[in-house]
XYZ file of C-alpha atoms in Angstrom:
359
model
C 0.000 0.000 0.000
C 1.169 3.604 -0.574
C 2.726 5.370 2.378
C 0.431 7.699 4.308
C 0.413 11.258 2.990
C 2.616 13.551 5.013
C 4.799 10.766 6.440
C 8.216 12.437 6.269
C 10.017 9.160 7.095
C 8.740 7.402 3.932
C 8.756 9.810 0.948
C 5.970 9.185 -1.566
C 6.879 8.183 -5.119
C 5.546 9.602 -8.383
C 1.744 9.341 -8.536
C 1.294 8.515 -4.843
C -0.863 10.662 -2.523
C 0.619 13.763 -0.899
C -0.318 16.953 0.883
C 2.776 19.169 0.463
C 5.911 19.075 -1.729
C 8.011 17.722 1.141
C 5.943 14.510 1.109
C 7.376 13.542 -2.311
C 10.635 11.731 -3.043
C 13.522 13.209 -4.992
C 14.917 16.716 -5.285
C 12.407 17.545 -8.050
C 9.417 15.983 -6.327
C 6.383 18.233 -5.974
C 2.832 17.720 -4.781
C 0.283 18.640 -7.436
C -3.431 17.951 -7.206
C -2.897 15.682 -4.164
C -0.405 13.396 -5.953
C 3.365 13.450 -6.313
C 4.731 14.741 -9.588
C 8.078 16.231 -10.616
C 9.431 19.162 -12.595
C 10.401 18.621 -16.228
C 12.055 20.280 -19.204
C 10.992 17.903 -21.991
C 8.273 15.374 -22.802
C 10.806 12.558 -22.334
C 11.248 13.525 -18.676
C 7.739 12.251 -17.855
C 6.414 8.668 -17.440
C 3.906 7.111 -19.850
C 0.454 8.636 -19.536
C 1.845 12.027 -18.544
C 3.358 14.949 -20.403
C 5.463 17.965 -19.527
C 3.100 20.901 -19.162
C 1.748 23.643 -16.960
C 0.956 22.554 -13.411
C -0.256 25.737 -11.794
C 2.638 28.178 -11.948
C 5.197 25.401 -12.488
C 6.143 23.106 -15.379
C 5.466 19.538 -14.239
C 4.623 16.062 -15.443
C 0.823 16.182 -15.719
C -1.751 13.750 -17.060
C -1.970 13.536 -20.851
C -5.223 14.418 -22.601
C -7.243 11.413 -23.834
C -6.354 10.411 -27.389
C -8.505 12.114 -30.040
C -7.846 10.803 -33.544
C -10.133 13.420 -35.107
C -8.482 16.475 -33.557
C -6.519 18.266 -36.263
C -8.330 16.635 -39.184
C -8.710 19.026 -42.112
C -12.287 20.142 -42.617
C -12.133 23.278 -44.826
C -15.379 24.590 -43.379
C -17.054 21.159 -43.558
C -18.592 20.328 -40.167
C -19.356 16.788 -41.349
C -15.615 16.064 -41.282
C -15.492 16.475 -37.497
C -16.709 13.827 -35.049
C -16.663 13.123 -31.327
C -17.728 16.592 -30.202
C -15.180 18.371 -32.388
C -16.126 21.337 -34.563
C -14.562 22.767 -37.705
C -12.458 25.742 -36.624
C -11.965 28.256 -39.424
C -10.419 31.706 -39.702
C -12.615 32.666 -42.637
C -14.321 31.435 -45.821
C -12.326 28.797 -47.689
C -9.661 28.712 -45.003
C -7.368 25.905 -46.141
C -6.016 25.638 -42.594
C -9.435 24.843 -41.074
C -9.232 21.901 -38.670
C -11.355 19.848 -36.275
C -11.076 20.667 -32.589
C -13.045 20.521 -29.348
C -13.627 22.888 -26.461
C -11.294 22.968 -23.461
C -10.627 24.476 -20.059
C -6.822 24.242 -20.050
C -3.904 22.949 -22.152
C -4.265 19.624 -20.360
C -7.510 18.998 -22.267
C -5.679 19.267 -25.605
C -3.385 16.976 -27.653
C 0.397 17.289 -27.358
C 1.765 20.463 -29.002
C -1.670 22.116 -28.760
C -2.874 24.809 -26.371
C -6.227 26.006 -25.038
C -7.370 29.579 -25.734
C -10.033 31.665 -27.399
C -9.206 32.437 -31.011
C -10.515 33.767 -34.287
C -12.628 30.675 -34.863
C -14.437 31.359 -31.562
C -13.553 34.562 -29.673
C -15.862 33.723 -26.768
C -15.162 30.063 -25.937
C -11.711 28.465 -25.589
C -10.866 25.574 -27.875
C -7.806 23.422 -28.578
C -5.442 24.911 -31.172
C -2.151 23.645 -32.651
C 0.733 25.853 -31.602
C 2.218 28.110 -34.241
C 4.570 31.050 -34.236
C 4.148 33.289 -31.153
C 1.723 30.934 -29.409
C 2.343 30.330 -25.665
C 4.406 27.306 -24.658
C 6.156 25.702 -21.703
C 9.010 23.644 -23.195
C 10.704 23.248 -26.591
C 8.752 20.039 -27.302
C 5.532 22.070 -27.385
C 6.539 23.741 -30.640
C 6.113 22.767 -34.281
C 9.332 20.844 -35.018
C 12.348 19.615 -33.094
C 14.212 22.749 -34.235
C 11.551 25.292 -33.259
C 12.042 26.274 -29.634
C 10.089 27.769 -26.762
C 11.896 31.011 -25.938
C 11.225 33.965 -23.629
C 10.385 37.357 -25.093
C 11.295 40.740 -23.677
C 7.732 40.894 -22.331
C 8.591 37.939 -20.071
C 6.229 35.569 -21.889
C 7.439 32.345 -23.489
C 6.457 31.668 -27.091
C 7.063 29.194 -29.901
C 9.539 30.511 -32.415
C 10.752 29.181 -35.772
C 14.300 28.076 -36.483
C 15.849 30.388 -39.083
C 18.792 31.076 -41.367
C 20.860 34.061 -40.142
C 21.840 34.978 -43.710
C 20.355 38.501 -44.239
C 19.162 37.480 -47.705
C 17.088 34.654 -46.241
C 13.329 35.037 -45.835
C 12.933 32.236 -43.307
C 11.084 34.370 -40.714
C 7.530 35.752 -40.767
C 6.928 39.397 -41.655
C 7.883 41.923 -38.938
C 10.339 39.501 -37.332
C 14.074 38.926 -37.608
C 16.453 36.022 -37.191
C 18.308 36.381 -33.880
C 20.783 34.207 -32.053
C 19.075 33.176 -28.823
C 21.372 31.785 -26.092
C 20.839 28.046 -25.782
C 18.498 27.907 -28.790
C 20.585 28.770 -31.846
C 18.964 31.078 -34.392
C 15.239 31.707 -33.932
C 12.710 34.148 -35.395
C 11.878 36.952 -32.942
C 9.415 39.845 -33.488
C 11.081 43.236 -33.863
C 9.167 44.218 -30.720
C 11.228 41.618 -28.821
C 8.273 39.425 -27.967
C 4.773 38.479 -29.062
C 3.142 41.387 -27.254
C 4.095 45.033 -27.667
C 3.006 48.328 -26.168
C -0.585 47.870 -27.350
C -0.504 50.537 -30.052
C -1.453 50.127 -33.702
C 0.371 47.298 -35.461
C 2.218 46.084 -32.376
C 2.301 42.274 -31.946
C -0.417 40.744 -29.786
C -1.959 37.460 -28.716
C -5.388 38.529 -27.482
C -7.651 41.600 -27.714
C -6.630 42.563 -24.177
C -3.068 43.169 -25.464
C -4.257 46.124 -27.580
C -5.282 49.665 -26.586
C -7.418 51.046 -29.425
C -8.688 48.019 -31.301
C -8.772 44.227 -31.447
C -5.924 41.781 -31.972
C -6.186 40.948 -35.684
C -4.914 37.807 -37.386
C -3.342 37.973 -40.817
C -3.857 34.473 -42.176
C -1.575 35.127 -45.149
C 1.406 36.249 -43.072
C 0.254 34.078 -40.109
C 0.924 36.815 -37.566
C -1.239 38.761 -35.102
C -1.212 42.552 -34.825
C -3.135 45.269 -32.988
C -5.786 47.072 -34.995
C -7.300 50.508 -34.466
C -10.948 51.421 -34.970
C -11.309 53.919 -37.820
C -15.063 54.313 -38.266
C -14.780 57.897 -36.956
C -11.085 58.884 -36.906
C -8.726 58.620 -39.912
C -5.804 56.201 -39.960
C -2.155 57.294 -39.792
C -0.200 57.741 -43.011
C 0.568 54.384 -44.589
C -2.518 52.589 -43.290
C -5.864 51.952 -44.955
C -9.209 51.850 -43.155
C -10.635 48.504 -44.226
C -13.421 46.131 -43.150
C -12.096 43.071 -41.341
C -14.103 39.873 -41.247
C -15.530 39.258 -37.791
C -15.051 42.876 -36.654
C -17.959 45.290 -36.135
C -15.853 48.334 -37.013
C -13.344 48.879 -39.847
C -9.705 48.772 -38.812
C -6.503 50.586 -39.692
C -4.297 48.080 -41.493
C -0.911 48.307 -43.230
C -1.623 49.161 -46.832
C -2.108 46.140 -49.073
C -1.234 46.097 -52.764
C -2.825 43.225 -54.643
C -2.793 44.187 -58.306
C -0.072 42.246 -60.069
C 1.764 41.378 -56.846
C 1.430 39.202 -53.799
C -0.442 40.674 -50.876
C 1.957 42.327 -48.457
C 1.456 43.890 -45.062
C 4.239 45.060 -42.813
C 3.886 46.941 -39.552
C 7.569 47.797 -39.574
C 7.270 49.258 -43.058
C 3.744 50.355 -43.870
C 3.381 52.684 -46.831
C 5.623 55.683 -46.369
C 4.662 59.347 -46.601
C 6.039 60.051 -50.081
C 4.018 62.633 -52.047
C 4.149 63.958 -55.605
C 7.568 63.393 -57.164
C 9.188 62.007 -54.010
C 11.513 59.182 -55.116
C 10.371 55.627 -54.327
C 11.652 52.084 -54.666
C 8.183 50.503 -54.527
C 4.589 51.240 -53.495
C 5.394 51.069 -49.777
C 7.396 54.324 -49.961
C 4.350 56.380 -51.003
C 1.442 57.747 -49.001
C -0.913 56.904 -51.859
C 0.517 53.404 -52.224
C 1.412 54.171 -55.850
C 4.979 54.397 -57.152
C 5.078 55.570 -60.778
C 7.822 54.777 -63.295
C 9.015 57.856 -65.202
C 11.739 57.967 -67.843
C 14.114 59.339 -65.208
C 13.220 56.964 -62.347
C 10.521 55.929 -59.884
C 8.463 58.604 -58.121
C 5.369 58.787 -55.925
C 2.054 60.203 -57.043
C -0.268 61.778 -54.445
C -3.862 60.571 -54.444
C -6.318 63.060 -55.977
C -9.447 60.908 -56.047
C -11.197 63.231 -53.578
C -8.712 66.104 -53.200
C -7.190 68.763 -55.441
C -3.560 68.779 -56.511
C -1.148 71.504 -55.446
C 0.814 74.028 -57.462
C 2.616 72.656 -60.516
C 0.721 69.383 -60.237
C -2.133 67.937 -62.262
C -4.495 65.023 -61.598
C -4.224 62.118 -64.026
C -6.083 58.812 -64.256
C -4.136 55.557 -64.112
C -4.988 51.903 -64.734
C -8.069 52.751 -66.811
C -9.364 55.128 -64.157
C -8.892 52.729 -61.219
C -7.066 55.486 -59.337
C -6.164 59.159 -59.808
C -2.813 60.661 -58.875
C -1.166 64.065 -58.798
C 1.812 64.213 -61.145
C 4.132 67.004 -62.237
C 2.164 69.288 -64.581
C 2.790 70.033 -68.236
C 5.040 66.972 -68.637
C 7.906 68.508 -66.696
C 10.324 66.142 -64.990
C 10.294 65.583 -61.229
C 13.630 67.407 -61.033
C 12.051 70.418 -62.741
C 9.018 70.095 -60.447
C 11.293 70.306 -57.411
C 12.942 73.467 -58.743
C 9.482 74.962 -59.134
C 8.518 74.142 -55.535
C 11.823 75.493 -54.185
C 12.210 78.671 -56.218
C 8.781 79.843 -57.337
C 5.846 81.527 -55.598
C 2.704 79.495 -56.368
C 0.522 82.610 -56.076
C 2.451 84.849 -58.492
C 4.839 82.783 -60.622
C 4.546 80.529 -63.598
C 7.074 77.712 -63.829
C 8.383 76.631 -67.217
C 10.619 73.544 -67.204
C 11.750 74.391 -63.675
C 12.313 78.091 -64.317
C 10.177 80.818 -62.719
C 8.704 83.551 -64.901
């Protein structure tokens, strides 16, 4: 029979009854939920039937969740694909990442490498979700592959990262992150903010709505990152952001400008569209306030949007892309260099400007 709980002369072994940590054998023995457990750093540290996970405020060997062969099955918005109390969890119409999952109260109700939290598929009720980049974790084994580690951010929260190539030309990290050498973990992707939560302002990284000040925590399913939004139904967005409807949100949100025509969708909080106006040089659309970088004979220059506003001195409004948008360009076919001489040397109220010369 097991030794009586609290008998200091006969320490209790793993799984035997206990009252306090001192009742349990071994230097790592702890009493958790009235039974002896032990601390762990990896799944392999725990006996069969248990896994290394959160035990209160410690990382311990805790009971594994019952096997669920249907959890994680692809359903692509097809509820009939999910059985045993699972539902199809989707981030939007035709979400190719949609999967079957059930409700939960804690990580211990979920399969290995999964966690329990509210999410975009159900913002009101927690459900089991496979861990991805920036999701909370306890040990390295929680994360996607044997090379992706559980690391601590500058916000003090641990998160699953991705292993990466430190070569600057590599694109092995998600948008708005960089490849850093993390002591004890090699090279891992880390958000520029230093962790998966920021200061709560627009476009800072987040995990939940409570991490953000002026809007919800939005999920970009193309970039597979989360970022703070900002309601814009009444106030305009900062330069470089568009006010757009977001599925599942009651109010439109400020979002890094997206260019779709002829290019892949791109959003970047660390480089939303810049403030370039008429004839400011640009390398691509993201340098311009309008989101439009125009190729001239002498180079690439921004055009200011004139869909609803007038152009300034020595500018004229022209239609582009069969009238899809209207931009201010240098007037009378002068070059951008000549346009700059006009703006620097001429008085818009009294002077004419011919090829950059005032008269």
